[in-house]
Coordinates of C-alpha atoms (C1' of nucleotides) in Angstrom, one line a residue:
Chain H
X1 CA -2.7 -30.8 4.4
X2 CA 0.8 -29.6 4.2
X3 CA 1.9 -26.8 1.8
X4 CA 5.5 -26.7 2.9
X5 CA 6.5 -28.8 -0.2
X6 CA 5.6 -26.1 -2.7
X7 CA 6.0 -23.1 -0.4
X8 CA 8.1 -20.6 -2.2
X9 CA 11.5 -20.0 -0.7
X10 CA 11.5 -16.4 0.3
X11 CA 14.7 -14.6 1.3
X12 CA 15.0 -12.4 4.3
X13 CA 14.5 -8.7 4.3
X14 CA 17.0 -6.5 5.9
X15 CA 15.1 -6.3 9.2
X16 CA 14.8 -10.1 9.4
X17 CA 18.5 -10.4 8.8
X18 CA 19.2 -8.0 11.7
X19 CA 16.8 -9.8 14.0
X20 CA 18.2 -13.2 13.1
X21 CA 21.7 -12.0 13.7
X22 CA 20.7 -10.4 17.1
X23 CA 18.9 -13.6 18.1
X24 CA 21.8 -15.8 17.0
X25 CA 24.3 -13.6 18.9
X26 CA 22.2 -14.0 22.0
X27 CA 21.6 -10.2 22.2
X28 CA 17.9 -10.9 22.9
X29 CA 16.1 -13.9 24.0
X30 CA 12.9 -12.7 22.4
X31 CA 12.1 -9.6 20.4
X32 CA 9.7 -6.7 21.2
X33 CA 8.2 -4.3 18.7
X34 CA 5.6 -1.6 18.8
X35 CA 3.1 0.1 16.5
X36 CA 3.1 3.8 17.5
X37 CA 0.3 5.7 15.7
X38 CA -0.5 9.3 16.7
X39 CA -4.3 9.4 17.3
X40 CA -4.9 12.4 15.0
X41 CA -6.3 10.7 11.9
X42 CA -7.4 7.4 10.4
X43 CA -5.0 4.6 9.5
X44 CA -4.1 4.1 5.8
X45 CA -2.3 1.6 3.6
X46 CA 1.0 3.0 4.7
X47 CA 0.2 2.1 8.3
X48 CA -0.9 -1.3 7.1
X49 CA 2.6 -1.9 6.0
X50 CA 4.0 -0.9 9.3
X51 CA 1.4 -3.0 11.2
X52 CA 2.1 -6.1 9.1
X53 CA 5.8 -5.5 9.6
X54 CA 5.8 -5.0 13.3
X55 CA 3.2 -7.6 14.2
X56 CA 4.5 -10.0 11.5
X57 CA 8.1 -9.9 12.9
X58 CA 7.1 -10.8 16.4
X59 CA 4.8 -13.5 15.1
X60 CA 7.6 -15.0 13.0
X61 CA 10.3 -14.8 15.6
X62 CA 8.4 -15.0 18.8
X63 CA 7.8 -12.0 21.0
X64 CA 5.2 -9.3 21.4
X65 CA 4.0 -6.1 19.8
X66 CA 2.6 -3.2 21.8
X67 CA 0.1 -0.8 20.5
X68 CA 1.3 2.6 21.7
X69 CA -0.5 5.8 21.0
X70 CA 2.0 8.6 20.5
X71 CA -0.2 11.2 22.1
X72 CA 2.2 14.0 23.0
X73 CA 0.4 16.8 21.1
X74 CA -3.0 17.4 22.8
X75 CA -4.2 20.0 20.3
X76 CA -4.5 17.6 17.3
X77 CA -5.3 14.3 19.0
X78 CA -8.7 12.8 19.9
X79 CA -10.2 9.7 21.4
X80 CA -12.3 9.2 18.2
X81 CA -9.1 8.3 16.4
X82 CA -8.0 6.0 19.1
X83 CA -11.1 3.9 18.6
X84 CA -10.9 3.8 14.8
X85 CA -7.2 2.8 15.0
X86 CA -7.9 -0.1 17.4
X87 CA -10.7 -1.2 15.2
X88 CA -8.6 -1.2 12.1
X89 CA -5.8 -3.1 13.6
X90 CA -8.2 -5.8 14.9
X91 CA -9.8 -6.0 11.5
X92 CA -6.5 -6.5 9.8
X93 CA -6.2 -9.5 12.1
X94 CA -3.5 -8.5 14.7
X95 CA -3.5 -8.5 18.5
X96 CA -1.4 -6.3 20.5
X97 CA 0.2 -7.4 23.7
X98 CA -0.5 -4.1 25.6
X99 CA -2.5 -1.0 24.8
X100 CA -0.3 1.8 25.9
X101 CA -0.1 5.6 25.6
X102 CA 3.0 7.8 25.6
X103 CA 0.9 10.0 28.0
X104 CA 1.0 7.1 30.5
X105 CA 4.7 8.0 30.8
X106 CA 4.4 11.8 31.3
X107 CA 5.6 11.5 34.9
X108 CA 8.5 9.3 34.1
X109 CA 9.4 11.5 31.1
X110 CA 9.3 14.5 33.4
X111 CA 11.8 12.9 35.8
X112 CA 14.1 11.9 32.9
X113 CA 14.1 15.6 31.9
X114 CA 15.2 16.4 35.5
X115 CA 17.9 13.8 35.2
X116 CA 19.2 15.5 32.1
X117 CA 19.1 18.9 33.8
X118 CA 21.0 17.6 36.8
X119 CA 23.7 16.3 34.4
X120 CA 24.0 19.7 32.9
X121 CA 22.6 18.3 29.6
X122 CA 19.4 20.3 29.4
X123 CA 18.4 23.9 30.0
X124 CA 15.4 26.2 30.0
X125 CA 15.4 28.7 27.1
X126 CA 13.3 31.8 27.2
X127 CA 13.8 32.6 23.5
X128 CA 11.0 33.0 21.0
X129 CA 10.6 30.2 18.5
X130 CA 11.8 32.7 15.8
X131 CA 15.0 33.4 17.8
X132 CA 15.6 29.7 18.4
X133 CA 15.2 28.9 14.7
X134 CA 17.5 31.8 13.7
X135 CA 20.2 30.7 16.2
X136 CA 20.0 27.1 14.9
X137 CA 21.7 28.1 11.7
X138 CA 21.1 26.2 8.5
X139 CA 22.2 22.9 7.1
X140 CA 25.3 24.6 5.7
X141 CA 25.9 27.0 8.5
X142 CA 26.5 26.2 12.2
X143 CA 24.3 27.4 14.9
X144 CA 25.2 29.4 18.0
X145 CA 24.2 29.1 21.6
X146 CA 22.5 31.9 23.5
X147 CA 23.0 33.1 27.0
X148 CA 20.2 30.9 28.5
X149 CA 22.4 27.8 27.9
X150 CA 24.6 29.1 30.6
X151 CA 22.0 28.9 33.4
X152 CA 22.9 27.0 36.5
X153 CA 21.5 23.6 37.2
X154 CA 19.6 25.0 40.1
X155 CA 18.0 27.7 38.1
X156 CA 17.0 25.3 35.4
X157 CA 15.5 22.9 37.9
X158 CA 13.5 25.7 39.4
X159 CA 12.4 27.1 36.0
X160 CA 11.4 23.7 34.7
X161 CA 9.3 23.1 37.8
X162 CA 7.7 26.5 37.2
X163 CA 6.9 25.4 33.6
X164 CA 5.1 22.4 34.9
X165 CA 3.3 24.4 37.6
X166 CA 1.8 26.6 34.9
X167 CA 3.7 29.8 35.8
X168 CA 4.3 30.6 32.2
X169 CA 2.3 31.1 29.1
X170 CA 2.5 29.0 25.9
X171 CA 5.7 29.6 24.1
X172 CA 7.3 31.6 26.9
X173 CA 9.8 28.9 27.7
X174 CA 11.1 25.6 26.4
X175 CA 13.4 22.9 27.7
X176 CA 16.2 22.0 25.4
X177 CA 18.9 19.4 25.4
X178 CA 22.4 20.7 25.5
X179 CA 24.1 18.8 22.7
X180 CA 26.0 20.5 19.9
X181 CA 25.1 23.6 18.1
X182 CA 27.6 23.0 15.3
X183 CA 26.5 19.5 14.5
X184 CA 25.9 18.8 10.8
X185 CA 22.8 17.1 12.0
X186 CA 20.3 19.9 12.7
X187 CA 18.5 17.7 15.2
X188 CA 21.5 17.7 17.4
X189 CA 21.6 21.5 17.7
X190 CA 20.1 21.7 21.2
X191 CA 16.8 20.1 20.3
X192 CA 13.6 21.1 22.1
X193 CA 12.5 18.5 24.7
X194 CA 9.4 20.2 26.3
X195 CA 7.1 22.9 25.3
X196 CA 4.3 24.7 27.1
X197 CA 0.8 24.0 25.9
X198 CA -2.1 24.9 28.1
X199 CA -4.4 22.5 26.3
X200 CA -6.7 19.7 27.3
X201 CA -5.3 16.3 26.7
X202 CA -7.7 13.5 25.6
X203 CA -6.4 11.2 28.4
X204 CA -4.6 13.3 31.0
X205 CA -7.1 16.1 30.9
X206 CA -5.6 19.3 32.4
X207 CA -3.0 17.6 34.6
X208 CA -0.2 18.9 32.4
X209 CA 0.6 22.1 30.7
X210 CA 4.0 21.0 29.4
X211 CA 4.3 18.2 26.8
X212 CA 7.3 16.3 25.6
X213 CA 8.3 16.6 22.0
X214 CA 8.5 13.5 19.8
X215 CA 12.2 13.1 20.3
X216 CA 11.8 13.1 24.0
X217 CA 8.9 10.7 24.1
X218 CA 9.3 8.1 21.5
X219 CA 12.7 6.7 22.3
X220 CA 12.0 6.9 26.0
X221 CA 8.7 5.1 25.6
X222 CA 10.5 2.4 23.6
X223 CA 13.0 2.1 26.3
X224 CA 10.4 1.9 29.1
X225 CA 8.6 -0.9 27.2
X226 CA 12.0 -2.6 26.4
X227 CA 11.3 -2.5 22.7
X228 CA 14.2 -4.3 21.1
X229 CA 13.6 -3.2 17.5
X230 CA 11.9 0.2 17.0
X231 CA 11.0 0.3 13.4
X232 CA 10.1 3.6 11.7
X233 CA 10.2 5.2 8.3
X234 CA 13.2 6.8 6.5
X235 CA 12.5 10.4 7.4
X236 CA 13.5 9.5 11.0
X237 CA 17.0 8.5 10.0
X238 CA 18.5 11.8 11.3
X239 CA 16.6 11.3 14.5
X240 CA 18.5 8.2 15.3
X241 CA 21.5 10.1 16.5
X242 CA 19.5 11.9 19.0
X243 CA 17.5 8.8 19.9
X244 CA 20.8 7.1 20.8
X245 CA 22.2 10.1 22.5
X246 CA 19.3 10.4 24.9
X247 CA 19.3 6.7 25.7
X248 CA 23.0 6.9 26.5
X249 CA 22.8 10.0 28.6
X250 CA 19.7 8.8 30.5
X251 CA 21.3 5.4 30.9
X252 CA 18.1 3.6 30.1
X253 CA 17.3 0.4 28.3
X254 CA 19.0 0.6 24.9
X255 CA 16.2 0.2 22.3
X256 CA 17.4 0.5 18.7
X257 CA 15.8 2.3 15.8
X258 CA 15.7 0.9 12.3
X259 CA 14.2 2.6 9.3
X260 CA 12.5 1.4 6.1
X261 CA 11.1 3.2 3.1
X262 CA 7.4 4.0 3.4
X263 CA 5.1 2.5 0.8
X264 CA 3.4 4.7 -1.7
X265 CA 0.7 3.6 -4.1
X266 CA 0.0 4.9 -7.6
X267 CA -3.0 7.1 -8.3
X268 CA -3.5 8.1 -4.7
X269 CA -2.0 10.1 -1.9
X270 CA -0.8 8.7 1.4
X271 CA -0.3 11.5 3.8
X272 CA -2.7 12.2 6.7
X273 CA -2.6 15.9 5.9
X274 CA -3.7 15.4 2.4
X275 CA -6.3 12.8 3.2
X276 CA -7.7 15.1 5.8
X277 CA -8.0 17.8 3.2
X278 CA -9.9 15.5 0.9
X279 CA -12.3 14.8 3.7
X280 CA -12.7 18.4 5.0
X281 CA -13.1 19.8 1.5
X282 CA -15.6 17.2 0.6
X283 CA -13.8 15.7 -2.3
X284 CA -14.8 12.4 -0.8
X285 CA -17.6 11.4 1.5
X286 CA -15.5 10.8 4.5
X287 CA -12.5 8.9 5.9
X288 CA -14.2 5.6 5.0
X289 CA -15.1 6.7 1.4
X290 CA -14.4 3.6 -0.7
X291 CA -12.0 5.6 -2.8
X292 CA -9.8 6.5 0.1
X293 CA -6.6 4.5 0.7
X294 CA -7.6 4.3 4.4
X295 CA -8.0 1.0 6.0
X296 CA -11.7 1.9 6.7
X297 CA -12.2 3.0 3.1
X298 CA -10.7 -0.2 1.7
X299 CA -12.8 -2.3 4.1
X300 CA -15.9 -0.5 2.9
X301 CA -14.7 -1.0 -0.6
X302 CA -14.7 -4.7 -0.1
X303 CA -11.0 -5.4 0.3
X304 CA -10.3 -8.4 2.6
X305 CA -7.8 -8.3 5.5
X306 CA -6.2 -11.4 4.0
X307 CA -5.5 -9.6 0.7
X308 CA -4.0 -6.6 2.4
X309 CA -1.8 -8.7 4.5
X310 CA -0.7 -10.8 1.6
X311 CA 0.1 -7.6 -0.3
X312 CA 2.2 -6.2 2.5
X313 CA 4.1 -9.5 2.9
X314 CA 4.7 -10.1 -0.8
X315 CA 5.7 -6.5 -1.6
X316 CA 8.6 -6.7 0.8
X317 CA 10.5 -4.0 2.6
X318 CA 13.6 -2.0 1.7
X319 CA 15.2 1.4 2.0
X320 CA 14.6 3.0 -1.3
X321 CA 11.9 5.3 -2.3
X322 CA 9.1 3.6 -4.2
X323 CA 5.7 3.9 -5.7
X324 CA 3.9 0.6 -5.9
X325 CA 1.7 0.0 -8.8
X326 CA -1.9 -0.2 -7.6
X327 CA -2.4 -3.2 -9.9
X328 CA -0.3 -5.3 -7.6
X329 CA -2.8 -4.6 -4.7
X330 CA -5.7 -5.4 -7.1
X331 CA -4.1 -8.7 -8.0
X332 CA -4.1 -9.8 -4.4
X333 CA -7.8 -8.9 -3.8
X334 CA -8.8 -10.7 -7.0
X335 CA -6.8 -13.7 -6.0
X336 CA -8.5 -13.8 -2.7
X337 CA -12.0 -12.9 -3.9
X338 CA -11.9 -15.3 -6.8
X339 CA -11.8 -18.2 -4.3
X340 CA -14.5 -16.9 -2.0
X341 CA -17.0 -14.7 -3.9
X342 CA -20.5 -16.0 -4.7
X343 CA -21.3 -15.6 -8.4
X344 CA -24.4 -13.6 -9.2
X345 CA -25.7 -12.2 -12.4
X346 CA -26.5 -8.4 -12.5
X347 CA -27.2 -6.3 -15.5
X348 CA -26.2 -2.7 -15.2
X349 CA -27.4 -1.2 -18.4
X350 CA -30.2 -3.4 -19.8
X351 CA -31.5 -4.1 -23.2
X352 CA -34.5 -6.4 -23.4
X353 CA -34.3 -9.7 -25.2
X354 CA -37.5 -11.5 -26.2
X355 CA -37.2 -15.2 -26.9
X356 CA -39.9 -15.7 -29.5
X357 CA -40.0 -19.5 -29.6
X358 CA -39.8 -20.0 -25.8
X359 CA -43.0 -22.0 -24.9
X360 CA -46.0 -19.7 -24.5
X361 CA -45.8 -16.1 -23.5
X362 CA -46.0 -17.0 -19.7
X363 CA -43.4 -19.7 -20.0
X364 CA -40.7 -19.8 -17.3
X365 CA -38.5 -22.4 -15.6
X366 CA -36.1 -22.6 -12.8
X367 CA -32.4 -23.3 -13.7
X368 CA -29.5 -23.9 -11.4
X369 CA -26.0 -22.5 -11.4
X370 CA -22.9 -23.0 -9.4
X371 CA -22.2 -20.4 -6.7
X372 CA -18.5 -20.6 -7.4
X373 CA -16.8 -22.7 -10.1
X374 CA -13.6 -22.4 -8.1
X375 CA -15.1 -23.9 -5.0
X376 CA -16.5 -27.5 -5.5
X377 CA -18.2 -27.2 -2.1
X378 CA -19.8 -23.8 -2.9
X379 CA -23.2 -25.3 -3.8
X380 CA -25.7 -24.0 -6.3
X381 CA -28.5 -21.6 -6.5
X382 CA -31.7 -21.4 -8.5
X383 CA -32.2 -18.8 -11.3
X384 CA -35.6 -18.2 -12.9
X385 CA -35.6 -18.1 -16.7
X386 CA -38.4 -16.7 -18.9
X387 CA -39.1 -15.5 -22.4
X388 CA -38.2 -11.9 -21.5
X389 CA -34.7 -11.3 -20.2
X390 CA -32.3 -8.4 -19.9
X391 CA -28.7 -8.5 -21.2
X392 CA -26.1 -5.9 -21.0
X393 CA -26.4 -3.2 -23.7
X394 CA -22.7 -3.4 -24.4
X395 CA -23.1 -7.1 -25.1
X396 CA -24.9 -6.4 -28.4
X397 CA -23.5 -4.8 -31.5
X398 CA -25.3 -4.3 -34.7
X399 CA -22.1 -4.1 -36.7
X400 CA -19.6 -6.0 -34.8
X401 CA -15.8 -6.0 -35.4
X402 CA -14.1 -9.3 -36.2
X403 CA -13.7 -11.5 -33.2
X404 CA -16.7 -10.1 -31.4
X405 CA -18.0 -13.1 -29.4
X406 CA -21.1 -11.4 -28.1
X407 CA -24.6 -10.9 -29.6
X408 CA -25.0 -9.5 -33.1
X409 CA -27.6 -9.9 -35.8
X410 CA -27.6 -13.6 -36.9
X411 CA -25.0 -14.5 -34.2
X412 CA -25.4 -17.0 -31.4
X413 CA -24.3 -16.7 -27.8
X414 CA -24.7 -18.8 -24.7
X415 CA -26.7 -17.4 -21.8
X416 CA -24.8 -18.4 -18.7
X417 CA -26.3 -21.5 -17.1
X418 CA -29.2 -21.4 -19.6
X419 CA -29.6 -21.8 -23.3
X420 CA -27.9 -20.7 -26.5
X421 CA -29.8 -18.0 -28.3
X422 CA -29.6 -16.5 -31.8
X423 CA -30.4 -12.9 -32.6
X424 CA -33.1 -12.7 -35.3
X425 CA -34.3 -9.2 -35.3
X426 CA -33.3 -5.8 -33.9
X427 CA -36.0 -3.3 -32.9
X428 CA -35.2 0.4 -32.6
X429 CA -37.0 3.5 -31.7
X430 CA -37.4 6.7 -33.8
X431 CA -33.9 7.9 -32.9
X432 CA -32.4 4.6 -33.9
X433 CA -31.7 3.3 -30.4
X434 CA -32.0 -0.4 -29.9
X435 CA -35.0 -1.0 -27.7
X436 CA -35.4 -4.8 -28.0
X437 CA -33.8 -7.8 -29.5
X438 CA -35.9 -10.7 -30.8
X439 CA -34.1 -14.0 -30.5
X440 CA -34.8 -17.7 -30.8
X441 CA -33.4 -20.2 -28.4
X442 CA -32.1 -23.7 -29.0
X443 CA -34.1 -26.0 -26.7
X444 CA -31.5 -28.8 -26.8
X445 CA -28.8 -26.5 -25.6
X446 CA -29.9 -26.3 -22.0
X447 CA -26.9 -25.9 -19.7
X448 CA -25.9 -29.2 -18.2
X449 CA -27.7 -31.3 -20.8
X450 CA -26.7 -29.8 -24.0
X451 CA -27.2 -32.1 -26.9
X452 CA -27.2 -29.4 -29.6
X453 CA -23.6 -29.9 -30.6
X454 CA -23.4 -26.1 -31.1
X455 CA -20.3 -24.4 -29.8
X456 CA -20.3 -20.7 -29.3
X457 CA -17.5 -18.5 -28.2
X458 CA -19.4 -16.0 -26.1
X459 CA -21.3 -16.4 -22.9
X460 CA -23.4 -13.6 -21.5
X461 CA -24.9 -12.9 -18.1
X462 CA -28.6 -12.1 -18.0
X463 CA -31.5 -11.8 -15.7
X464 CA -35.2 -12.6 -16.2
X465 CA -37.3 -9.4 -16.6
X466 CA -40.2 -10.3 -14.4
X467 CA -38.1 -11.9 -11.7
X468 CA -35.4 -9.2 -11.5
X469 CA -34.8 -7.2 -8.4
X470 CA -33.1 -3.8 -8.5
X471 CA -30.1 -2.5 -6.5
X472 CA -27.9 0.5 -6.6
X473 CA -24.3 -0.1 -7.7
X474 CA -21.4 2.2 -7.0
X475 CA -18.4 1.8 -9.3
X476 CA -15.1 3.4 -8.3
X477 CA -12.2 4.4 -10.3
X478 CA -8.8 5.8 -9.3
X479 CA -9.1 9.0 -7.2
X480 CA -6.4 10.8 -9.1
X481 CA -5.7 11.1 -12.8
X482 CA -1.9 10.9 -12.5
X483 CA 0.3 8.2 -10.9
X484 CA 1.9 10.4 -8.3
X485 CA -0.2 13.5 -7.6
X486 CA 2.2 14.7 -4.9
X487 CA 5.2 15.0 -7.3
X488 CA 3.2 16.8 -9.9
X489 CA 3.3 20.6 -10.5
X490 CA 0.9 22.7 -8.4
X491 CA -1.7 21.4 -5.9
X492 CA -2.3 17.7 -5.7
X493 CA -6.0 18.4 -5.7
X494 CA -5.8 19.7 -9.3
X495 CA -5.3 16.1 -10.3
X496 CA -8.4 14.6 -8.7
X497 CA -10.3 12.3 -11.1
X498 CA -13.8 13.8 -11.6
X499 CA -15.1 10.4 -12.7
X500 CA -13.9 8.4 -9.7
X501 CA -17.5 7.5 -8.8
X502 CA -20.1 6.2 -11.1
X503 CA -23.5 5.3 -9.7
X504 CA -25.9 2.9 -11.3
X505 CA -29.2 3.7 -9.6
X506 CA -31.0 0.6 -10.6
X507 CA -29.1 -2.4 -11.8
X508 CA -31.2 -5.6 -12.4
X509 CA -30.2 -8.5 -10.4
X510 CA -31.2 -12.1 -10.1
X511 CA -33.4 -12.8 -7.1
X512 CA -30.8 -14.8 -5.2
X513 CA -29.0 -11.5 -4.5
X514 CA -31.9 -10.5 -2.3
X515 CA -30.5 -12.4 0.7
X516 CA -27.1 -10.6 0.5
X517 CA -25.2 -10.2 3.8
X518 CA -22.6 -7.6 4.7
X519 CA -20.0 -10.2 5.3
X520 CA -20.5 -11.9 1.9
X521 CA -18.5 -11.2 -1.2
X522 CA -19.9 -11.4 -4.6
X523 CA -18.7 -11.7 -8.1
X524 CA -21.2 -10.1 -10.5
X525 CA -20.4 -12.4 -13.4
X526 CA -18.3 -10.8 -16.0
X527 CA -18.3 -7.5 -14.1
X528 CA -16.2 -7.7 -11.0
X529 CA -16.3 -8.1 -7.2
X530 CA -18.9 -6.4 -5.1
X531 CA -19.8 -6.0 -1.5
X532 CA -22.9 -4.7 0.2
X533 CA -22.5 -1.1 1.4
X534 CA -23.5 0.3 4.8
X535 CA -25.9 2.7 3.0
X536 CA -28.1 -0.3 2.2
X537 CA -31.5 -0.2 3.9
X538 CA -34.8 -2.0 3.8
X539 CA -35.8 0.2 0.9
X540 CA -32.9 -0.8 -1.2
X541 CA -29.6 -2.5 -1.4
X542 CA -26.4 -0.7 -2.4
X543 CA -23.3 -2.5 -3.6
X544 CA -19.7 -1.2 -3.9
X545 CA -17.5 -2.4 -6.6
X546 CA -14.3 -3.7 -5.0
X547 CA -12.4 -4.3 -8.2
X548 CA -13.2 -5.2 -11.7
X549 CA -12.4 -8.5 -13.4
X550 CA -9.4 -8.5 -15.6
X551 CA -10.5 -7.8 -19.1
X552 CA -8.5 -9.6 -21.8
X553 CA -10.7 -8.3 -24.6
X554 CA -9.7 -5.2 -26.5
X555 CA -12.0 -4.0 -29.2
X556 CA -10.4 -3.7 -32.6
X557 CA -7.3 -5.6 -31.6
Chain Z
rU1 C1' 27.6 25.6 -0.8
rG2 C1' 26.9 21.0 4.2
rA3 C1' 25.5 16.3 6.4
rC4 C1' 22.9 11.8 6.0
rC5 C1' 20.1 8.0 3.1
rC6 C1' 19.3 5.5 -1.6
rA7 C1' 20.3 3.6 -6.8
rU8 C1' 18.8 -4.0 -10.2
rG9 C1' 13.2 -4.8 -16.1
rG10 C1' 7.3 -0.6 -16.8
rU11 C1' 6.4 -1.7 -11.0
rG12 C1' 7.9 -4.0 -6.2
rU13 C1' 11.5 -7.2 -4.1
rA14 C1' 15.8 -11.3 -4.6
rA15 C1' 20.7 -12.8 -5.8
rU16 C1' 25.2 -12.0 1.1
rG17 C1' 32.4 -12.2 -4.5
rG18 C1' 30.9 -17.6 -8.6
rU19 C1' 27.8 -15.6 -14.0
rA20 C1' 20.7 -11.7 -12.7
rA21 C1' 15.7 -14.8 -9.6
rC22 C1' 10.4 -14.3 -8.0
rA23 C1' 5.7 -11.7 -8.2
rC24 C1' 2.7 -8.0 -10.7
rU25 C1' 1.8 -5.4 -15.3
rA26 C1' 2.0 -5.8 -20.7
rC27 C1' 2.1 -8.9 -24.9
rU28 C1' 1.7 -14.1 -27.4
rG29 C1' -0.7 -18.9 -27.5
rA30 C1' -3.7 -23.1 -25.2
rU31 C1' -8.0 -24.4 -22.2
rU32 C1' -12.7 -22.5 -20.6
rU33 C1' -20.7 -22.3 -20.3
rU34 C1' -17.4 -15.6 -16.9
rG35 C1' -13.1 -12.3 -23.2
rG36 C1' -12.7 -14.4 -15.5
rU37 C1' -9.8 -18.6 -13.6
rU38 C1' -6.0 -22.1 -15.0
rC39 C1' -1.7 -23.4 -18.1
rA40 C1' 2.6 -22.4 -21.4
rG41 C1' 5.8 -18.6 -23.4
rU42 C1' 8.1 -13.4 -24.4
rC43 C1' 10.1 -8.7 -22.2
rA44 C1' 17.3 -6.5 -17.9
rU45 C1' 24.5 -6.8 -20.5
rU46 C1' 22.1 -4.3 -12.6
rU47 C1' 22.9 4.8 -13.4
rA48 C1' 28.1 5.9 -15.4
rA49 C1' 33.4 5.7 -15.5
rG50 C1' 37.6 3.8 -13.3
rG51 C1' 39.9 0.3 -9.8
rU52 C1' 40.6 -4.5 -6.7
rU53 C1' 40.0 -9.8 -8.2
rC54 C1' 40.8 -15.8 -11.9
rG55 C1' 35.8 -13.8 -11.3
rA56 C1' 31.9 -7.8 -9.3
rA57 C1' 24.8 -6.2 -9.2
rU58 C1' 27.8 -7.3 -4.7
rC59 C1' 34.1 -4.5 -2.5
rC60 C1' 36.9 0.6 -3.3
rU61 C1' 37.0 5.7 -5.8
rU62 C1' 34.8 9.4 -8.4
rA63 C1' 30.7 11.2 -11.1
rU64 C1' 25.5 11.4 -12.0
rG65 C1' 20.5 11.0 -10.4
rG66 C1' 16.7 10.8 -6.5
rG67 C1' 15.4 11.6 -1.4
rU68 C1' 15.8 13.7 3.7
rC69 C1' 17.3 17.6 7.3
rA70 C1' 16.8 24.6 9.1
rA71 C1' 8.0 22.5 12.9
rC72 C1' 7.4 24.9 20.4
rC73 C1' 4.3 18.3 14.4
rA74 C1' 4.9 13.1 14.7

RNA sequence: UGACCCAUGGUGUAAUGGUAACACUACUGAUUUUGGUUCAGUCAUUUAAGGUUCGAAUCCUUAUGGGUCAACCA
């Protein structure tokens, strides 16, 4: 089956244009990209964009993508994160060519530093970090060099070796590049290349006590791996000048850096620091809390890798700041889930309906219903029907507004895959709460063999009282009350939505749901899409709501 | 007060000097045994002002607005 005929013509994004031009000019035979996470936190939707971009580009144009952990800061990094990151990338559906670590290059990086020293382009500075900051000047004021910049090459070589040998304490000395203290680009004002940290590294252990800074690790690692297109986010634009300077002075493979605007989503935050706060301060249950915009959270929430990939592709890439409406993401999950989710009926807040004319009191029968009307090969399932059923409390109104298609006194509705019923009597308790609805059914209206000739506008989901099983259902709403918590006054946590989690301890479900598997997706008819949560046990099932169905009905409209 | 990046509907992207397109949202209407799905339709003089040109969202100038940069983080 070919879909090329109606495949939408999509224009190239600016990175694809650059790559096609490079390829056309014969600059490269094949391209090489990399995804360079720092193993100090879990991956989130922002990373998903970068993953889809980097892996997507090499998939499209031929080439490979490396997974490279940017592990140059031992105090914040951990192997736990390495494993979660690898797991998330695989789950998204991508394969890296090589699993690499910046720490693999420590020896080479050290030698590159020596090269720079020998060229008179780097020096050891004994100043305190405060002094260095002070001497750097400000964006509007040039910096000035101190006396350490005049050290001889021999002295620098000896001092740098001493740094590596552990002769100095943390912060006592740093290695700096000798560039230009009056550059309008602050990063070019003799940037730090190495700092001393007597810390245990998750991979190199205690082999090193000096670690390269980002600027002296990232570009060099790119070069070592012969990355052709090194793609990063906009805040690294000013780093490009230094990136190129180092490659030029070191005379190594000329990788090139390109920047795109990171993706933001409405009603959430997308920085590792803020997400870490939410976890540490227990505003959420963990990194994989279904309300988190982390890959692991979204996976647990029931998002599919296909829908996330589609979202990243279709949203495109550019260089301007943006906040993508969460409804766009939700559209892509619905689109995907609508095609694959098994339909099941679950009543969250029940009200009992007694069908007074249904056979004798013990009467029941087995009905069948399609698993998915969108999938002709989806098969059917059996649903027990009886004279006592539950319907959703909100599906009944004693005094309905005009155009209310659900149940009301004297009004008729279709029970999905069953019969048409008519509400004859409303039974209430002393407080006036509806406790039971007495209805009659139309025997000739049986689903599939309806000869009643009656047409009703509303169809309700239901479940037989005596056959129902119970399950816990967790419904999620946006984590924040405002579109962009980070740009709001005060602390972003002030805008946390207190009602982002609603738990239904015992929802009533049709028996077919008993065989639910973790890899299955469900649509609870008229409710939304759900997935089994890892908190499920033999004593009870727990379902997470991935996303609700679109609701076209507005009361009082 | 400096340097750099950016500016197209409510949102995200297109239009590569030839008369604003696609998707989402929202709103109409049709279909429907899910108020879902599907289908049809509606919603922008491209931040502003000048300039170049037969012709400008696109090129130039200025203004305005937003973002980034003064971590021994990445």
